[in-house]
C-alpha cells in the first residue's frame, strides 16, 4: 500500500483509510493508491463490503487545490469515482469532520454514506470560482432533488449531518465510534443482499423535477452573481442533470469545469483562499499563546454590542461595561433583539440564543474587568477618550491581560503609551456590524508583544473572523485606501458624473453597491462628523448633511428613499445642487464614462495599496486583497485590488495615473515607486523584493 492509503479487514468488511494531513485532500498521491486498492477489493471474493474512511480530523475536504493550474495526473478523481461505481458489493463512506467538494463527490460514488453527528457535507467549489468537477452536479440532484442540490452548489454552504439525513444525502447518522458503526452498517448491508444501486442510476428524484421552477430559481440566483461566472455555470450543470443522460450531463459538467478552472475568476478566488490563510500566519508559529477565558468589552453601543456578540458567538463569556445602567440595558436589549431576529430567521435556535445570552455579564464598574484576559474598548473615536479608558484599564486589568482598542483610525502607539504595559496593547479593528463582518484588522503597535499578537490572531479565527495584521498609520490599510478611492468622487460629480452613474460603474465592476449608495446606507452624518473633527470639507456631502439628508435613515441623502423603501431613487434636487456648486467653482461639466470613473477611483485605490506595501503597513500584497474582499466587498472574482492590478495591467494603471496627474497635479495620482516597479517586474513580490 502507500503512506496515504491503507486497507484493513474487519471480518468480511474491508476498510480503506485515507491519511493525507491536514485535511485529507484528494491529491494525486492519494488518488493513485486509492484507485488501485478499490480495484483489488472489488474483485476480492473474501471482501463482502467496503468502507472508505479518513484518518485525522476530517473526511476528504476536497480536491487538492494546490494541483490546479498544473498538468492533471491520472487517475483523476472522476476515474476513482467511476471505478467505485463498478463495485457490486456495498460501498460505504464513513464521514467525520467536513466532506467537501471532491470529498463529498467521492462519497457520492459510494452506495451509502454514514456520518458522525457533527459532520458537515458541502460542495463549496463555487467559492473557488469553480463548480463541482467530480460529478457532484449530476449525482447530488439524484439524491436530494434539484432544488436543494442547486441551493447547496450555488451557495457553496455545507449542511449538517441531520439535515443531510433528512435530505437523503446520508443514510445514517451514527454516534460513538463512527468507524466501528460504519463497519457494522456495511456488514448489515452485505447480509441484506443486493443489488446495490449506484447513485448514478437513481433517477426517481429527477423524474419529478420541475424544469420551469428550476429555471425560475436559477434566474433568481443569476441576478446575484454580479458578473461571477461560477454560479451561472453551476446552475447550467445541474440543469444538465435534469435534461441530459447521466453521461451527457457528466461530460457537460466537465466542459464547464475546464472552462472555469482556466479562467481569471477561479485564479483570483484560489489566490484569496491561500491569501486568507497566509494572512493568519504570524511570525513565531511556536510562540506560546496567552489563555483567553473571559473577554471584557467597554461600550455597549453599535460597535461594542457587535463585538461582544462576536465573542459570545464564539463561546466566550463577556463582561460588557457601560457608563450607566441605562446605556448598559440599552446595549443588552439590542443584543437580545439581534439574537431574536436570528431565531426568527431560523439561523439560530432558541436554545443557542439562551446559551449565548447566558454568556453576558453587565457592569458599570471598571473593577469588574479585573478577571478578563482580553479587554476591547469601543468607546468614542477620540484620542483623549481612548487614552483615559486605557489609563483606567492599566489600573484594573490583571497582569498579562491583552488590552485592545477598536479604533478605526487613531494612533495605537499613542494609546499604548497611556499605559504602563504597551507590550499588551493591540488594535482590534472590527467592521460594523462587528458580529457579522468577517474582516478583523489586527493593528500591531511598535511595542505589541509577539505572543500577544499571535494570541489575538488565533482568537480571531476561533470567532470566525478573517484576521489581517496591519501596522500603525491613519486608517491602517482598509480605511486609508478607502479615502484614496473616494478622493476624486466629488471632483467627478462637479465635472459631470451623477451619483448614480458613479455607483453604476461600481456595480458593473462587481461591487455590491457604489460609494454613494454605501454612504446613504451607512449614514452621511458619520463622515460629516469625522470631517468636521479634522477640519476637512466635502461640499456636496456637507451640504446634504446640513439639510438633514443623512441617507436612508432620514429618507434622503444622495438619493431619495420613498415610503421607507431602501431602493435609491436619483434625486433631481441633488443633481441641481451639484450643478450649482460646480458653477460656483467655474467647472465646465462634460460627459464622463465608466472607464474614467474606474481610473479615478480604483487606480488610486491600487496606488495607495502600493504605498502601504512600501511603508510595510501590510506585510504582503495579498493581505491587502484579504482586507478589501472581506471588509469592503471587493469582487472575489477579481481577487482584491492588488491581484486585480495584475489582471488590469500595472503598466496601464501607471500610464493612466500619470495622465491624470499631469492633468490635475493632484498627489492622489502620483504613481508610487513600488507600483512602477511592479509594472516592470509583473508581480508585487518581485517588486517588493527588488
Ligand atoms: N487543498 C489543498 N490544501 C487545502 C485544502 C484543499 N482542498 N483545504 C485546506 N487546505 C490546506 C490549507 O491551505 C491550510 O494549509 C491547511 O489545509 C488547513 O486549512 C473536484 C474541484 C477543510 C474547512 O474548497 O474549507 O474539490 O496554511 O486553515 O480552518 O469538485 O480548509 O496550513 O499550509 O482552512 O480547519 C473543494 C477548502 C476543493 C475546501 C478546514 N474543497 N478547505 O478549515 O483549516 S475544489 C474546499 C476548507 C474540489 C472537486 C473540486 C478548510 C476546511 P496551511 P485551514 P481549517
PDB file of N, CA and C in Angstrom, residues 7 48 54 59 108 116 156 197 204 209 227 269 281 354 365 372 410 494 540 580 622 644:
ATOM      1  N   UNK A   7      -5.348  -0.412   3.871  1.00  0.00           N
ATOM      2  CA  UNK A   7      -6.530  -1.280   3.858  1.00  0.00           C
ATOM      3  C   UNK A   7      -6.454  -2.216   5.061  1.00  0.00           C
ATOM      4  N   UNK A  48     -16.796  -8.677   1.436  1.00  0.00           N
ATOM      5  CA  UNK A  48     -18.249  -8.588   1.200  1.00  0.00           C
ATOM      6  C   UNK A  48     -18.733  -7.158   1.116  1.00  0.00           C
ATOM      7  N   UNK A  54     -11.400   8.141   6.702  1.00  0.00           N
ATOM      8  CA  UNK A  54     -10.215   9.005   6.726  1.00  0.00           C
ATOM      9  C   UNK A  54      -9.646   9.049   8.139  1.00  0.00           C
ATOM     10  N   UNK A  59     -12.940  13.941   7.096  1.00  0.00           N
ATOM     11  CA  UNK A  59     -13.051  13.203   5.837  1.00  0.00           C
ATOM     12  C   UNK A  59     -12.439  14.093   4.747  1.00  0.00           C
ATOM     13  N   UNK A 108     -20.268  10.342  -2.848  1.00  0.00           N
ATOM     14  CA  UNK A 108     -21.445  10.131  -3.715  1.00  0.00           C
ATOM     15  C   UNK A 108     -21.211   8.953  -4.665  1.00  0.00           C
ATOM     16  N   UNK A 116     -20.939  11.074  11.207  1.00  0.00           N
ATOM     17  CA  UNK A 116     -20.979  11.414  12.620  1.00  0.00           C
ATOM     18  C   UNK A 116     -21.923  12.592  12.812  1.00  0.00           C
ATOM     19  N   UNK A 156     -22.581  27.082  -2.009  1.00  0.00           N
ATOM     20  CA  UNK A 156     -21.325  26.520  -1.509  1.00  0.00           C
ATOM     21  C   UNK A 156     -21.351  26.283  -0.006  1.00  0.00           C
ATOM     22  N   UNK A 197     -27.832  -0.143  -5.765  1.00  0.00           N
ATOM     23  CA  UNK A 197     -27.922   0.793  -6.904  1.00  0.00           C
ATOM     24  C   UNK A 197     -26.973   1.970  -6.711  1.00  0.00           C
ATOM     25  N   UNK A 204     -35.304   8.632  -9.601  1.00  0.00           N
ATOM     26  CA  UNK A 204     -36.673   8.974  -9.174  1.00  0.00           C
ATOM     27  C   UNK A 204     -36.790  10.446  -8.761  1.00  0.00           C
ATOM     28  N   UNK A 209     -38.612  16.418 -11.285  1.00  0.00           N
ATOM     29  CA  UNK A 209     -38.056  17.785 -11.324  1.00  0.00           C
ATOM     30  C   UNK A 209     -38.921  18.677 -12.203  1.00  0.00           C
ATOM     31  N   UNK A 227     -21.648  39.302 -12.125  1.00  0.00           N
ATOM     32  CA  UNK A 227     -20.502  39.143 -13.026  1.00  0.00           C
ATOM     33  C   UNK A 227     -19.653  37.919 -12.743  1.00  0.00           C
ATOM     34  N   UNK A 269      -9.974  33.602  -7.086  1.00  0.00           N
ATOM     35  CA  UNK A 269     -10.554  33.055  -5.861  1.00  0.00           C
ATOM     36  C   UNK A 269      -9.637  32.026  -5.207  1.00  0.00           C
ATOM     37  N   UNK A 281      -1.097  33.664   9.384  1.00  0.00           N
ATOM     38  CA  UNK A 281       0.124  33.047   9.935  1.00  0.00           C
ATOM     39  C   UNK A 281       1.006  34.150  10.517  1.00  0.00           C
ATOM     40  N   UNK A 354     -30.443  31.397  24.072  1.00  0.00           N
ATOM     41  CA  UNK A 354     -30.388  31.438  25.542  1.00  0.00           C
ATOM     42  C   UNK A 354     -28.963  31.190  26.030  1.00  0.00           C
ATOM     43  N   UNK A 365     -18.777  49.185  36.409  1.00  0.00           N
ATOM     44  CA  UNK A 365     -17.607  49.373  37.283  1.00  0.00           C
ATOM     45  C   UNK A 365     -16.367  48.719  36.662  1.00  0.00           C
ATOM     46  N   UNK A 372     -10.759  39.660  33.404  1.00  0.00           N
ATOM     47  CA  UNK A 372     -10.792  39.449  31.936  1.00  0.00           C
ATOM     48  C   UNK A 372      -9.371  39.254  31.406  1.00  0.00           C
ATOM     49  N   UNK A 410      -7.119  55.900  14.742  1.00  0.00           N
ATOM     50  CA  UNK A 410      -6.195  56.587  15.641  1.00  0.00           C
ATOM     51  C   UNK A 410      -4.898  55.816  15.851  1.00  0.00           C
ATOM     52  N   UNK A 494     -18.620  67.203  -9.745  1.00  0.00           N
ATOM     53  CA  UNK A 494     -18.541  68.570 -10.273  1.00  0.00           C
ATOM     54  C   UNK A 494     -18.320  68.555 -11.781  1.00  0.00           C
ATOM     55  N   UNK A 540     -20.518  68.810  -1.349  1.00  0.00           N
ATOM     56  CA  UNK A 540     -21.845  68.229  -1.611  1.00  0.00           C
ATOM     57  C   UNK A 540     -22.333  67.461  -0.384  1.00  0.00           C
ATOM     58  N   UNK A 580     -25.094  73.485  -9.358  1.00  0.00           N
ATOM     59  CA  UNK A 580     -24.937  74.835  -8.797  1.00  0.00           C
ATOM     60  C   UNK A 580     -23.548  74.986  -8.178  1.00  0.00           C
ATOM     61  N   UNK A 622      -1.052  40.349  -0.854  1.00  0.00           N
ATOM     62  CA  UNK A 622      -2.261  39.517  -0.705  1.00  0.00           C
ATOM     63  C   UNK A 622      -3.017  39.847   0.587  1.00  0.00           C
ATOM     64  N   UNK A 644      -6.076  42.278  -8.758  1.00  0.00           N
ATOM     65  CA  UNK A 644      -6.738  42.865  -9.924  1.00  0.00           C
ATOM     66  C   UNK A 644      -5.774  43.761 -10.704  1.00  0.00           C
TER      67      UNK A 644
END
